[in-house]
PDB file of C-alpha atoms in Angstrom:
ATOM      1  CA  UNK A   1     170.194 194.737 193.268  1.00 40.00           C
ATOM      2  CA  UNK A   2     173.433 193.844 194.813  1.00 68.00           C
ATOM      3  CA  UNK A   3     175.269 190.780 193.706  1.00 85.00           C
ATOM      4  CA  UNK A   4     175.860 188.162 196.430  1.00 90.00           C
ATOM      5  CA  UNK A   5     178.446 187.914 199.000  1.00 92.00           C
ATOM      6  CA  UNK A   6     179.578 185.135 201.156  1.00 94.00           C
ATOM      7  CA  UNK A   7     181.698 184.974 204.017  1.00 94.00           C
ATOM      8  CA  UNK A   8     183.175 183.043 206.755  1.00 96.00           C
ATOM      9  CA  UNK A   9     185.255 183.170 209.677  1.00 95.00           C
ATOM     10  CA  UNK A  10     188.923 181.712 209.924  1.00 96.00           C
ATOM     11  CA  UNK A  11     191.279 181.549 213.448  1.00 95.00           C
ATOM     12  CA  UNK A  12     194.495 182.921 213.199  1.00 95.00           C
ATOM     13  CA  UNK A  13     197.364 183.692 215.522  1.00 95.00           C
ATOM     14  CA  UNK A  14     196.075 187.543 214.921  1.00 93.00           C
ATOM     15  CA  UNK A  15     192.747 186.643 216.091  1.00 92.00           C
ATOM     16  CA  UNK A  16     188.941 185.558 214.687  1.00 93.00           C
ATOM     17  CA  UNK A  17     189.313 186.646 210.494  1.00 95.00           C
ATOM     18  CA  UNK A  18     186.360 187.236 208.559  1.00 94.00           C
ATOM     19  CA  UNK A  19     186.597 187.114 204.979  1.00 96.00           C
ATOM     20  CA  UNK A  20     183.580 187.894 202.606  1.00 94.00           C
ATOM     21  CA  UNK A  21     183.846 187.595 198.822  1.00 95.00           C
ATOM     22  CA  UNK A  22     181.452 187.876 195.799  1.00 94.00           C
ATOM     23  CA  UNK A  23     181.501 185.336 192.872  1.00 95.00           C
ATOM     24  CA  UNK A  24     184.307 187.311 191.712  1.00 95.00           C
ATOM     25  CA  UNK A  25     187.146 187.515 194.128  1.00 96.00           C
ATOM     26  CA  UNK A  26     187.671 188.208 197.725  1.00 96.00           C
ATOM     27  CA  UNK A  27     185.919 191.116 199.119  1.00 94.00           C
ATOM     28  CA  UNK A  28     187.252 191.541 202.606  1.00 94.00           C
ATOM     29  CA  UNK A  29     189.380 190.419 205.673  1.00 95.00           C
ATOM     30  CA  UNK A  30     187.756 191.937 208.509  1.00 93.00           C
ATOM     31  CA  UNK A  31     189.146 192.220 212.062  1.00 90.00           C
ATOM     32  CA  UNK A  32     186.414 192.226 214.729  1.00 83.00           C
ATOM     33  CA  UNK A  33     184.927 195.387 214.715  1.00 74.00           C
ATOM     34  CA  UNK A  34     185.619 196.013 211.260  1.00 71.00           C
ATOM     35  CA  UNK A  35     181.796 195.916 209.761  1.00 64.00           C
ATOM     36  CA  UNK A  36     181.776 200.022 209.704  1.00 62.00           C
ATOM     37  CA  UNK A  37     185.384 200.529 208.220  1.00 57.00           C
ATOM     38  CA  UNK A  38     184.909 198.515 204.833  1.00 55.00           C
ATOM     39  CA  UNK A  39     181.617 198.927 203.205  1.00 58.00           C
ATOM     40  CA  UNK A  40     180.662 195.966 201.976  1.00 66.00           C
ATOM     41  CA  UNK A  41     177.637 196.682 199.647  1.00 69.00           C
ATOM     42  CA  UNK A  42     175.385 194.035 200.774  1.00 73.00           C
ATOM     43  CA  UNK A  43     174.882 191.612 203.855  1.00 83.00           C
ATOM     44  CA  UNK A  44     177.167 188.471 203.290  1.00 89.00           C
ATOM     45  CA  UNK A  45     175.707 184.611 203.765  1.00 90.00           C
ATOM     46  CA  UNK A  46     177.462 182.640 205.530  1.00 93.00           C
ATOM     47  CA  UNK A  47     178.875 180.114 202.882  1.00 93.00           C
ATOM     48  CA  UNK A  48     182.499 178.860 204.151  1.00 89.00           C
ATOM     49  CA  UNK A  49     182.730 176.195 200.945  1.00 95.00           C
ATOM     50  CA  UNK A  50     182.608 179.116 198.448  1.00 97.00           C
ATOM     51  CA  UNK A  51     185.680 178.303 196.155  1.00 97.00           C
ATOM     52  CA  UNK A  52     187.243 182.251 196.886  1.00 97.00           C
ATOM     53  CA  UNK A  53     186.453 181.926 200.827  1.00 98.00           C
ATOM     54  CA  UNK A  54     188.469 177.973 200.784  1.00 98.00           C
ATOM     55  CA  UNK A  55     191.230 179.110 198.559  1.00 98.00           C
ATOM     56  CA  UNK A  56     191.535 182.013 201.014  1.00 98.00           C
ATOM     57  CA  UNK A  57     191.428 180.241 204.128  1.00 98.00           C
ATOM     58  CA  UNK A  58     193.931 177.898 203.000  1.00 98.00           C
ATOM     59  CA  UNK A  59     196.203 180.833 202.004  1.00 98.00           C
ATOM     60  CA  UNK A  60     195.714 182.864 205.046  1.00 98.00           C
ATOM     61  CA  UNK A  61     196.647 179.326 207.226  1.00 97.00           C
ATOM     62  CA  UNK A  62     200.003 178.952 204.808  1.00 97.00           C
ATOM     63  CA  UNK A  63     201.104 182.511 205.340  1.00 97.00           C
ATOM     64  CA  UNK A  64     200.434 182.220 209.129  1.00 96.00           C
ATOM     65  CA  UNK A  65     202.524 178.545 208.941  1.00 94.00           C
ATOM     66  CA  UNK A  66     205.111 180.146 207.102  1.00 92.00           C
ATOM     67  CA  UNK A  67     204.860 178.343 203.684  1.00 93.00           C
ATOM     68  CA  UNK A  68     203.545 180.925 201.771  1.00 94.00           C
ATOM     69  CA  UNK A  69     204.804 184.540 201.233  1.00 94.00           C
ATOM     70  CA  UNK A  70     202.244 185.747 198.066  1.00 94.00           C
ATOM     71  CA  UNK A  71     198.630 185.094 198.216  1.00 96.00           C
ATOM     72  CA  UNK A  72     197.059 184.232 194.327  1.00 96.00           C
ATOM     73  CA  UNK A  73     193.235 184.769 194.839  1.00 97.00           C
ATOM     74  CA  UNK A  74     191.089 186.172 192.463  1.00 97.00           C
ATOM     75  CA  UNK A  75     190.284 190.405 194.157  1.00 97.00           C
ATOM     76  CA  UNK A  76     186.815 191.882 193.898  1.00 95.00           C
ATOM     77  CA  UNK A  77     187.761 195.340 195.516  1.00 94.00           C
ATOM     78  CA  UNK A  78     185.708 197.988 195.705  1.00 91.00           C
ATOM     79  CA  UNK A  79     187.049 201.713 195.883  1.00 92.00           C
ATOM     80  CA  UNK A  80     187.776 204.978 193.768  1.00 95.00           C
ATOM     81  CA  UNK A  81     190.710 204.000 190.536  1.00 96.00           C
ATOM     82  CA  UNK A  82     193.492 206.337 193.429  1.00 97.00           C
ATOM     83  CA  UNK A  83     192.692 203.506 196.261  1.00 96.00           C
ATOM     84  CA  UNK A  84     192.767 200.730 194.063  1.00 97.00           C
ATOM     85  CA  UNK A  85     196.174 201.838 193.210  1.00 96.00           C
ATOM     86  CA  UNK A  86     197.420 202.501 195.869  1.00 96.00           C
ATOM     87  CA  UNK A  87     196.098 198.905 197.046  1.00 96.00           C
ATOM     88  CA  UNK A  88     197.652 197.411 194.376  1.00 95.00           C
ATOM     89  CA  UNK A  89     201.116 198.727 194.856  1.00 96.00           C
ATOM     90  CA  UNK A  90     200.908 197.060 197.931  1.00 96.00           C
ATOM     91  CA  UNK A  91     201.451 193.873 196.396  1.00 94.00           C
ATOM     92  CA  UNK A  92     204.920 194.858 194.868  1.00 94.00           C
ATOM     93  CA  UNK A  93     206.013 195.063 198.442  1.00 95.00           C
ATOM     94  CA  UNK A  94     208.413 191.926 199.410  1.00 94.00           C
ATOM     95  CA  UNK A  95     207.672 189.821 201.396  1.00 94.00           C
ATOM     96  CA  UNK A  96     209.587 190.704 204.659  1.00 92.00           C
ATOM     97  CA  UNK A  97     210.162 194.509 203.353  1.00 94.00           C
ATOM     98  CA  UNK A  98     208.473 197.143 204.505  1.00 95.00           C
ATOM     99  CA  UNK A  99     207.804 200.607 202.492  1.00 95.00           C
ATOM    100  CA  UNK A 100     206.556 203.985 203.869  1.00 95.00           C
ATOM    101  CA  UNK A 101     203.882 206.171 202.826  1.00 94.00           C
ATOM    102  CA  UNK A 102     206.345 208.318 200.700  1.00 94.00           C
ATOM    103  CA  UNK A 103     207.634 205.692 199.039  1.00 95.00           C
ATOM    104  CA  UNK A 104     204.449 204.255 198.255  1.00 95.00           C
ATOM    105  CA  UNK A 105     203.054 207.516 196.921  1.00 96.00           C
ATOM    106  CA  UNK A 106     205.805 207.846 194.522  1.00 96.00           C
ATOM    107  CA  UNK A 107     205.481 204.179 193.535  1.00 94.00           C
ATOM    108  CA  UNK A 108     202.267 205.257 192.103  1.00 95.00           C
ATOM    109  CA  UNK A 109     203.312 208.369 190.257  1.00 96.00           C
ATOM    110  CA  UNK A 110     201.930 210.646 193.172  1.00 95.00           C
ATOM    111  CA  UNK A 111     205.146 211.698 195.185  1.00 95.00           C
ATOM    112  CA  UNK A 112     202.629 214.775 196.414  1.00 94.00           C
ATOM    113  CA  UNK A 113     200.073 212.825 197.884  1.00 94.00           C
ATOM    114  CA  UNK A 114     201.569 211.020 200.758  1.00 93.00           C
ATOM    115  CA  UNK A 115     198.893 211.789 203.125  1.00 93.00           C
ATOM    116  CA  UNK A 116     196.252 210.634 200.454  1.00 96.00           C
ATOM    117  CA  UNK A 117     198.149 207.444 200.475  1.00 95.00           C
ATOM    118  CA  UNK A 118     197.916 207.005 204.195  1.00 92.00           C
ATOM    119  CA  UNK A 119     193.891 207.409 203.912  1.00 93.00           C
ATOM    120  CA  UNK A 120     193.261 204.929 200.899  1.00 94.00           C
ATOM    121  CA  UNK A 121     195.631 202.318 203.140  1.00 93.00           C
ATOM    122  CA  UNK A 122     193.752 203.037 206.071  1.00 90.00           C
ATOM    123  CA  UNK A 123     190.431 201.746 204.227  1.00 91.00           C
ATOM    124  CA  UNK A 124     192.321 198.496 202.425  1.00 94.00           C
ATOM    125  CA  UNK A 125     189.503 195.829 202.542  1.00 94.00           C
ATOM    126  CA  UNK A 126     192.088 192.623 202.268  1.00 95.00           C
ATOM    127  CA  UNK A 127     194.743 193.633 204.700  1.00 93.00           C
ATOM    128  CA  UNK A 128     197.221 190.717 204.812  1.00 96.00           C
ATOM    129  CA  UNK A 129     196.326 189.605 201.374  1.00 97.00           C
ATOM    130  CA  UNK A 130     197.330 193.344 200.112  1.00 97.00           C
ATOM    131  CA  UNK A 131     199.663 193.878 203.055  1.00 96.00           C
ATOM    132  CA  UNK A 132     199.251 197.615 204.333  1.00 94.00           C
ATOM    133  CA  UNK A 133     201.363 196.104 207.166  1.00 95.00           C
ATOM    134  CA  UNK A 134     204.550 196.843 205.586  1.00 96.00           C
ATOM    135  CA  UNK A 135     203.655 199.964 205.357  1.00 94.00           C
ATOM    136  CA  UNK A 136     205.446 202.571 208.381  1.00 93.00           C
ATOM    137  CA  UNK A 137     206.398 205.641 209.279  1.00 89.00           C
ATOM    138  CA  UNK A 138     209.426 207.215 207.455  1.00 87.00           C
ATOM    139  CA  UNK A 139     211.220 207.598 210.996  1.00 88.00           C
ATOM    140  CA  UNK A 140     210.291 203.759 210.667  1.00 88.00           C
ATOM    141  CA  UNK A 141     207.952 203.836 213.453  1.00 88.00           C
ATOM    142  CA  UNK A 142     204.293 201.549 213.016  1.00 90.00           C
ATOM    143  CA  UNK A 143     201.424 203.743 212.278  1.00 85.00           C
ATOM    144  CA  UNK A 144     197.886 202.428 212.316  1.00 83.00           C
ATOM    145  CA  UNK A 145     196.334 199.303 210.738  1.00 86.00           C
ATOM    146  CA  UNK A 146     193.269 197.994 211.059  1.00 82.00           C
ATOM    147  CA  UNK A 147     194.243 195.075 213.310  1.00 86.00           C
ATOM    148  CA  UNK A 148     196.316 196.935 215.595  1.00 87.00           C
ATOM    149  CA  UNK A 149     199.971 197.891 216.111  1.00 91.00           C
ATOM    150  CA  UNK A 150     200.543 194.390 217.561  1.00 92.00           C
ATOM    151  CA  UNK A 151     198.825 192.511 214.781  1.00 92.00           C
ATOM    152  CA  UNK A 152     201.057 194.581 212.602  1.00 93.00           C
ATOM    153  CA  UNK A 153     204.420 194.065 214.898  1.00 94.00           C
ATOM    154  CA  UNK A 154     202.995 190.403 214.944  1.00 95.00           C
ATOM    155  CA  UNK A 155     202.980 190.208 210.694  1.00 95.00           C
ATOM    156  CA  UNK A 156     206.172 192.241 210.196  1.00 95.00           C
ATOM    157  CA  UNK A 157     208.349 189.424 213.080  1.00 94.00           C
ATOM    158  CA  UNK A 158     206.426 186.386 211.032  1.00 95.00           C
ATOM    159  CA  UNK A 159     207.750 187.726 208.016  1.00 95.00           C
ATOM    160  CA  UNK A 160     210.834 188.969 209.485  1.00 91.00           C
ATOM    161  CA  UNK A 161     210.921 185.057 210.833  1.00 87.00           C
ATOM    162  CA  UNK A 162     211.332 186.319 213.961  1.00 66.00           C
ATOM    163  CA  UNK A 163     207.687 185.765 215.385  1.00 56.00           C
ATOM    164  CA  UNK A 164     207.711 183.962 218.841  1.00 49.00           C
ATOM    165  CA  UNK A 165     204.316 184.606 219.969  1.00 48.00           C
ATOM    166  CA  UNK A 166     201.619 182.546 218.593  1.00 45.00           C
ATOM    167  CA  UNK A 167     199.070 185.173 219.754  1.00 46.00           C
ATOM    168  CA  UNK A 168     199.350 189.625 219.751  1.00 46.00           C
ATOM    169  CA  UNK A 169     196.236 189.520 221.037  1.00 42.00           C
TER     170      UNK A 169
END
């Protein structure tokens, strides 16, 4: 049997959010059309008071206001020990930096596997939260994410503080 997830939806200036979580931590952010890209392991109820899903609405609405620039909720990620990794050197990425696949591969003690790298970011379950935004090209170009290159250009000018547009989409 699967354990129990919950989600609910939050606005934001990068569009409709859906996070899902298990008793545990935070599951997932998912863009609209997401469902197929992060495998959830169950069917989530919707349940927006669940203590993970209000902390992380109310974290998602600082970053997007510009008073927060970590998030602090309890992660209940699901992938092989090289993703998880990989997601969790995401985190040592400042606020307002931004880090390429190469660098990120030898963060992790796998210089070799840059392309490996790219994959496992390509299936983060929390952008934002673990932000595979600051992650671009080496030529410093944006490369995919989930949300779209203009959520991403949209995420990098908010942290940048130069976001004028309340709305990439």
């Amino acid at each position: 049997m699967n354990e129990p997830l919950y989600c609910c939806t939050t606005a934001s200036p990068v569009g409709e959010l859906t996070l899902v979580a298990s008793d545990a931590g935070l599951r997932a952010v998912l863009w609209p059309g997401d469902a197929d890209r992060v495998p959830l392991g169950g069917e989530p109820a919707p349940a927006p008071g669940h203590p993970v899903l209000v902390a992380a609405t109310e974290q998602l609405a600082a970053y997007f206001d510009g008073r927060r620039q970590h998030f602090d909720l309890p992660l209940d990620l699901d992938g092989t020990e090289f993703q998880l990794s990989v997601w969790h050197a995401l985190a040592d990425i400042p606020f307002g930096d931004t880090s390429t696949y190469g660098e990120q591969a030898t963060a992790i003690g796998r210089p070799t596997a840059v392309r490996a790298v790219g994959a496992a970011n390509g299936r983060n379950p929390v952008s934002i939260v673990l932000p595979c935004h600051r992650i671009i090209g080496k030529d410093g170009s944006l490369t995919g994410f989930a949300g779209g290159l203009d959520a991403k250009r949209f995420l990098l000018e908010l942290e940048a503080g130069r976001s004028s547009s309340p709305s990439p989409r």
